[in-house]
Short mmCIF file of C-alpha atoms in Angstrom, two decimals:
data_model
loop_
_atom_site.label_atom_id
_atom_site.label_comp_id
_atom_site.label_asym_id
_atom_site.label_seq_id
_atom_site.Cartn_x
_atom_site.Cartn_y
_atom_site.Cartn_z
CA MET G 236 0.00 0.00 0.00
CA LYS G 237 1.26 3.43 -0.89
CA ARG G 238 1.33 6.44 1.40
CA ILE G 239 -0.93 9.38 0.65
CA LYS G 240 1.30 12.16 -0.65
CA HIS G 241 0.28 15.73 -0.05
CA SER G 242 0.64 18.15 -2.97
CA LYS G 243 0.53 21.90 -2.26
CA VAL G 244 0.15 22.51 -5.98
CA LYS G 245 -3.13 20.57 -6.02
CA ASN G 246 -4.43 21.69 -2.63
CA THR G 247 -7.41 23.95 -3.32
CA GLY G 248 -7.36 25.50 0.16
CA ILE G 249 -3.69 26.45 -0.05
CA ILE G 250 -3.97 27.75 -3.62
CA PHE G 251 -6.87 30.02 -2.69
CA GLU G 252 -5.13 31.32 0.43
CA LEU G 253 -2.02 32.24 -1.56
CA LEU G 254 -4.08 33.88 -4.30
CA VAL G 255 -5.91 36.01 -1.73
CA ARG G 256 -2.60 37.09 -0.20
CA GLN G 257 -1.45 38.13 -3.66
CA VAL G 258 -4.67 40.08 -4.28
CA ALA G 259 -4.19 42.00 -1.04
CA SER G 260 -0.55 42.74 -1.82
CA ASP G 261 -1.41 43.89 -5.36
CA THR G 262 -4.22 46.11 -4.09
CA MET G 263 -2.08 47.75 -1.43
CA ASN G 264 0.59 48.45 -4.05
CA ASN G 265 -2.01 49.79 -6.51
CA LYS G 266 -1.24 47.07 -9.05
CA ASP G 267 -3.54 45.37 -11.50
CA SER G 268 -4.12 42.04 -9.75
CA LYS G 269 -3.63 38.98 -11.94
CA ALA G 270 -4.46 36.86 -8.89
CA LEU G 271 -7.93 38.41 -8.69
CA ARG G 272 -8.58 37.49 -12.31
CA VAL G 273 -7.50 33.92 -11.58
CA ILE G 274 -9.88 33.74 -8.61
CA LYS G 275 -12.84 35.14 -10.53
CA LYS G 276 -12.17 32.82 -13.45
CA HIS G 277 -11.72 29.56 -11.57
CA PHE G 278 -13.72 29.97 -8.35
CA LYS G 279 -17.12 30.88 -9.74
CA THR G 280 -19.93 30.24 -7.28
CA ASN G 281 -21.22 26.96 -8.69
CA SER G 282 -17.92 25.51 -9.93
CA GLU G 283 -16.60 22.26 -8.51
CA LEU G 284 -13.48 24.11 -7.32
CA ALA G 285 -15.61 26.61 -5.40
CA GLN G 286 -17.56 23.77 -3.83
CA GLU G 287 -14.38 21.99 -2.76
CA LEU G 288 -12.98 25.27 -1.39
CA LYS G 289 -16.08 25.64 0.79
CA LEU G 290 -15.36 22.23 2.27
CA TYR G 291 -11.73 23.14 2.97
CA ARG G 292 -12.82 26.35 4.66
CA THR G 293 -15.57 24.61 6.61
CA ILE G 294 -13.09 22.15 8.11
CA SER G 295 -10.70 25.00 8.89
CA GLN G 296 -13.32 27.20 10.57
CA GLU G 297 -15.92 25.04 12.32
CA LYS G 298 -15.44 24.14 15.98
CA PHE G 299 -17.19 21.59 18.20
CA LEU G 300 -16.71 20.96 21.89
CA THR G 301 -16.86 17.16 21.81
CA GLU G 302 -14.97 14.54 19.83
CA SER G 303 -18.23 12.84 18.88
CA LYS G 304 -19.66 15.98 17.27
CA ALA G 305 -16.36 16.79 15.59
CA SER G 306 -16.21 13.28 14.13
CA LYS G 307 -19.79 13.40 12.85
CA PHE G 308 -19.18 16.80 11.33
CA LEU G 309 -16.07 15.57 9.54
CA GLU G 310 -17.93 12.55 8.17
CA ALA G 311 -20.63 14.87 6.81
CA VAL G 312 -17.99 17.00 5.07
CA LEU G 313 -16.39 13.89 3.53
CA ARG G 314 -19.80 12.73 2.25
CA SER G 315 -20.27 16.14 0.61
CA ARG G 316 -16.81 15.87 -0.93
CA ARG G 317 -17.64 12.46 -2.44
CA GLN G 318 -20.70 13.98 -4.11
CA LEU G 319 -18.59 16.37 -6.19
CA ASN G 320 -18.06 15.60 -9.85
CA GLU G 321 -14.53 14.18 -9.60
CA SER G 322 -13.72 14.27 -13.31
CA GLN G 323 -14.91 17.88 -13.62
CA LEU G 324 -12.98 18.81 -10.50
CA ARG G 325 -9.79 17.31 -11.94
CA ARG G 326 -10.27 19.28 -15.17
CA ASP G 327 -10.97 22.49 -13.29
CA LYS G 328 -7.92 22.00 -11.10
CA TYR G 329 -5.74 21.20 -14.12
CA ASN G 330 -6.82 24.45 -15.79
CA LEU G 331 -6.26 26.41 -12.58
CA ILE G 332 -2.72 25.07 -12.16
CA LYS G 333 -2.06 25.76 -15.84
CA ASP G 334 -3.05 29.40 -15.33
CA LEU G 335 -0.87 29.62 -12.23
CA LYS G 336 2.11 28.31 -14.21
CA ASN G 337 1.48 30.89 -16.92
CA THR G 338 1.14 33.71 -14.37
CA TYR G 339 3.70 32.96 -11.67
CA ILE G 340 6.89 31.06 -11.00
CA LEU G 341 5.31 28.20 -9.08
CA GLU G 342 8.31 27.63 -6.83
CA ASP G 343 8.11 31.23 -5.63
CA PHE G 344 4.32 31.25 -5.46
CA PHE G 345 4.15 28.24 -3.14
CA LYS G 346 7.11 28.98 -0.88
CA SER G 347 5.20 31.27 1.49
CA ARG G 348 4.43 30.03 4.98
CA ILE G 349 0.89 28.66 5.22
CA LEU G 350 -1.35 29.18 8.22
CA ASN G 351 -2.72 25.82 9.43
CA TYR G 352 -0.61 23.92 6.91
CA LYS G 353 -1.23 20.65 8.75
CA VAL G 354 -5.00 21.16 8.55
CA HIS G 355 -4.86 21.85 4.81
CA ALA G 356 -2.58 18.86 4.22
CA SER G 357 -4.72 16.49 6.29
CA THR G 358 -7.86 17.67 4.52
CA TYR G 359 -6.22 17.05 1.14
CA LYS G 360 -5.21 13.53 2.16
CA LEU G 361 -8.76 12.64 3.22
CA PHE G 362 -10.26 14.14 0.08
CA GLU G 363 -7.81 12.31 -2.18
CA PHE G 364 -7.79 8.95 -0.37
CA ALA G 365 -8.14 5.90 -2.63
CA GLU G 366 -8.50 2.20 -1.85
CA ALA G 367 -4.87 1.55 -2.78
CA ASP G 368 -3.64 4.07 -0.22
CA ASN G 369 -2.38 3.25 3.25
CA PRO G 370 -5.31 3.26 5.74
CA ALA G 371 -2.93 4.29 8.52
CA ASP G 372 -2.33 7.62 6.71
CA TYR G 373 -6.09 8.12 6.42
CA VAL G 374 -6.64 7.48 10.14
CA SER G 375 -3.74 9.74 11.11
CA SER G 376 -5.07 12.60 8.95
CA LYS G 377 -8.62 12.08 10.18
CA PHE G 378 -7.70 12.31 13.84
CA ALA G 379 -5.48 15.33 13.18
CA LEU G 380 -8.57 17.10 11.81
CA ILE G 381 -10.83 15.92 14.63
CA GLU G 382 -8.30 17.34 17.08
CA HIS G 383 -8.31 20.63 15.17
CA ILE G 384 -12.11 20.80 15.00
CA GLN G 385 -12.54 19.86 18.66
CA THR G 386 -11.33 23.21 19.93
CA LYS G 387 -13.14 25.76 22.03
CA PRO G 388 -14.43 28.40 19.59
CA LEU G 389 -13.72 32.09 19.91
CA LYS G 390 -16.24 34.09 21.89
CA SER G 391 -18.73 35.82 19.62
CA LYS G 392 -17.26 39.27 20.25
CA GLU G 393 -13.72 38.23 19.46
CA GLU G 394 -12.31 39.02 16.03
CA PRO G 395 -9.09 38.00 14.37
CA LYS G 396 -6.62 40.64 15.49
CA LEU G 397 -4.32 42.80 13.43
CA SER G 398 -0.99 43.25 15.13
CA SER G 399 0.50 46.75 15.17
CA GLN G 400 3.57 45.63 17.09
CA HIS G 401 5.29 43.93 14.18
CA LYS G 402 6.37 44.93 10.70
CA ASP G 403 4.02 42.32 9.24
CA VAL G 404 0.38 43.31 9.02
CA ARG G 405 -1.72 40.19 9.26
CA ILE G 406 -5.12 40.43 7.71
CA LEU G 407 -7.24 37.59 9.03
CA ALA G 408 -10.32 36.86 6.93
CA SER G 409 -12.02 33.51 7.41
CA LYS G 410 -8.70 31.95 8.30
CA LEU G 411 -7.06 33.51 5.25
CA VAL G 412 -3.87 35.43 6.12
CA VAL G 413 -2.06 38.22 4.34
CA ASP G 414 1.54 38.20 5.55
CA LYS G 415 4.64 40.27 5.24
CA PHE G 416 3.36 43.65 4.17
CA ASN G 417 5.79 46.55 4.19
CA GLU G 418 6.29 48.33 7.48
CA LYS G 419 4.19 51.32 6.44
CA TYR G 420 1.05 49.14 6.30
CA SER G 421 1.27 48.43 10.00
CA LYS G 422 -0.01 52.01 10.43
CA LEU G 423 -3.40 51.31 8.91
CA ASN G 424 -6.22 52.48 11.15
CA THR G 425 -8.95 50.18 12.44
CA ARG G 426 -11.49 51.04 9.75
CA GLN G 427 -8.95 50.51 6.97
CA LYS G 428 -8.05 47.11 8.38
CA ARG G 429 -11.70 46.13 8.62
CA MET G 430 -12.28 47.20 5.02
CA LEU G 431 -9.38 45.01 3.89
CA ARG G 432 -10.78 42.07 5.85
CA GLU G 433 -14.15 42.50 4.14
CA TYR G 434 -12.49 42.85 0.74
CA ILE G 435 -10.45 39.68 1.17
CA ASN G 436 -13.24 37.69 2.75
CA ASN G 437 -15.66 38.59 -0.05
CA VAL G 438 -13.26 38.56 -2.98
CA THR G 439 -15.61 36.15 -4.78
CA ASN G 440 -18.81 37.60 -3.30
CA THR G 441 -19.23 41.09 -4.74
CA THR G 442 -22.80 41.39 -3.42
CA GLU G 443 -21.69 41.21 0.21
CA LEU G 444 -18.74 43.51 -0.47
CA LYS G 445 -21.02 46.09 -2.08
CA LYS G 446 -23.40 45.90 0.88
CA TYR G 447 -20.55 46.58 3.28
CA ILE G 448 -19.18 49.47 1.22
CA LEU G 449 -22.64 51.05 0.98
CA SER G 450 -22.95 51.03 4.76
CA GLU G 451 -19.47 52.53 5.08
CA THR G 452 -20.11 55.33 2.57
CA THR G 453 -23.05 56.45 4.73
CA LYS G 454 -20.83 56.51 7.83
CA LEU G 455 -18.08 58.39 6.00
CA GLN G 456 -20.53 61.01 4.74
CA SER G 457 -21.80 61.49 8.27
CA ASP G 458 -18.24 61.83 9.57
CA ILE G 459 -17.31 64.35 6.92
CA THR G 460 -20.46 66.43 7.49
CA SER G 461 -19.77 66.51 11.21
CA LEU G 462 -16.07 67.32 10.88
CA LYS G 463 -16.57 69.95 8.20
CA THR G 464 -18.00 72.37 10.76
CA SER G 465 -14.65 72.49 12.57
CA ILE G 466 -12.71 73.42 9.41
CA SER G 467 -12.11 77.13 9.02
CA SER G 468 -10.74 77.01 5.49
CA LYS G 469 -13.47 77.59 2.88
CA VAL G 470 -11.40 75.82 0.21
CA ILE G 471 -11.10 72.67 2.31
CA ARG G 472 -14.84 72.71 3.08
CA ILE G 473 -15.57 72.86 -0.65
CA LYS G 474 -13.22 69.93 -1.23
CA LEU G 475 -15.00 67.95 1.48
CA THR G 476 -18.33 68.62 -0.20
CA GLU G 477 -16.84 67.20 -3.40
CA VAL G 478 -15.75 64.11 -1.47
CA SER G 479 -19.32 63.67 -0.18
CA ASN G 480 -20.59 63.89 -3.76
CA LEU G 481 -18.08 61.24 -4.84
CA LEU G 482 -19.26 59.01 -2.02
CA ASN G 483 -22.82 59.45 -3.28
CA LYS G 484 -21.72 58.30 -6.73
CA LEU G 485 -19.92 55.33 -5.24
CA ALA G 486 -23.06 54.32 -3.37
CA THR G 487 -25.09 54.29 -6.60
CA GLN G 488 -22.62 52.29 -8.67
CA HIS G 489 -23.90 49.06 -10.17
CA SER G 490 -20.79 47.13 -9.17
CA ILE G 491 -17.78 47.57 -6.90
CA GLN G 492 -14.30 47.51 -8.42
CA ASP G 493 -10.86 47.06 -6.86
CA LYS G 494 -10.09 50.78 -7.20
CA ASP G 495 -13.19 51.57 -5.11
CA VAL G 496 -11.68 49.71 -2.17
CA LEU G 497 -8.53 51.83 -2.48
CA THR G 498 -10.71 54.94 -2.63
CA MET G 499 -12.41 53.93 0.61
CA LEU G 500 -9.04 53.40 2.27
CA ARG G 501 -8.00 56.93 1.27
CA TYR G 502 -11.26 58.41 2.57
CA TYR G 503 -10.75 56.68 5.91
CA GLU G 504 -7.32 58.28 6.07
CA LEU G 505 -8.85 61.67 5.23
CA VAL G 506 -11.39 61.38 8.04
CA ASN G 507 -8.65 60.30 10.41
CA GLU G 508 -6.56 63.37 9.49
CA LEU G 509 -9.55 65.67 9.95
CA LYS G 510 -10.14 64.23 13.42
CA ASN G 511 -6.48 64.80 14.29
CA VAL G 512 -6.72 68.41 13.12
CA GLY G 513 -9.84 68.87 15.24
CA THR G 514 -8.09 67.69 18.38
CA LYS G 515 -5.11 70.06 17.98
#
């Protein structure tokens, strides 16, 4: 019997995590993101790859307090995985890897440290297990996942935290991590960080992203209106009125684009600067 070999290049969970990191890096550096195009092309809502990704993320995120519940949950996920169209999934994954090879140097793309690597690897081994494989590997991977799932969940008010004490800014979005940003990005304010989390978490769900941005444009307009009264310069007040008008246009757009996220980040910075001026 042969051992189950893990392949990062074929691991849907790892591929998606690395693509999301690249999207965040491209966005922060104001670059056209090839990674975002890859995600939108290959992870469409009803694709087999998107369905498998959901299963990877479910295993990574869900928590149960007892081994029995964790085991039953894992069995349910494995049943869902067996229901996927295996031949279509293989074709989709082949085309995804082909695009990655044409876009990046694979060795460089996959050399980043992966959060929860063991969880991703164990999930892959269970998903790819065949009758000719060593059952001992299957059992080992299964219990590694049960141990991961059987963990006390975070309290409802807790959120993944963004560290300001290190040069790396870690953006945690549904267990997806953006590592090793430049030092200047550690100075992002709370609202900018939250916007980036929403952007990354909903990179394939533009409806939810648009909903979040709409709510934020309303808050920004309210902030600007309130802060404008403390500005003595008539020129600056006129400019702030123009910003409010631009926010109105953003709120009525049919779709949200990458540049709109950058625009929101800049407006957050503007509001932050106005508040600082007001306190001096």
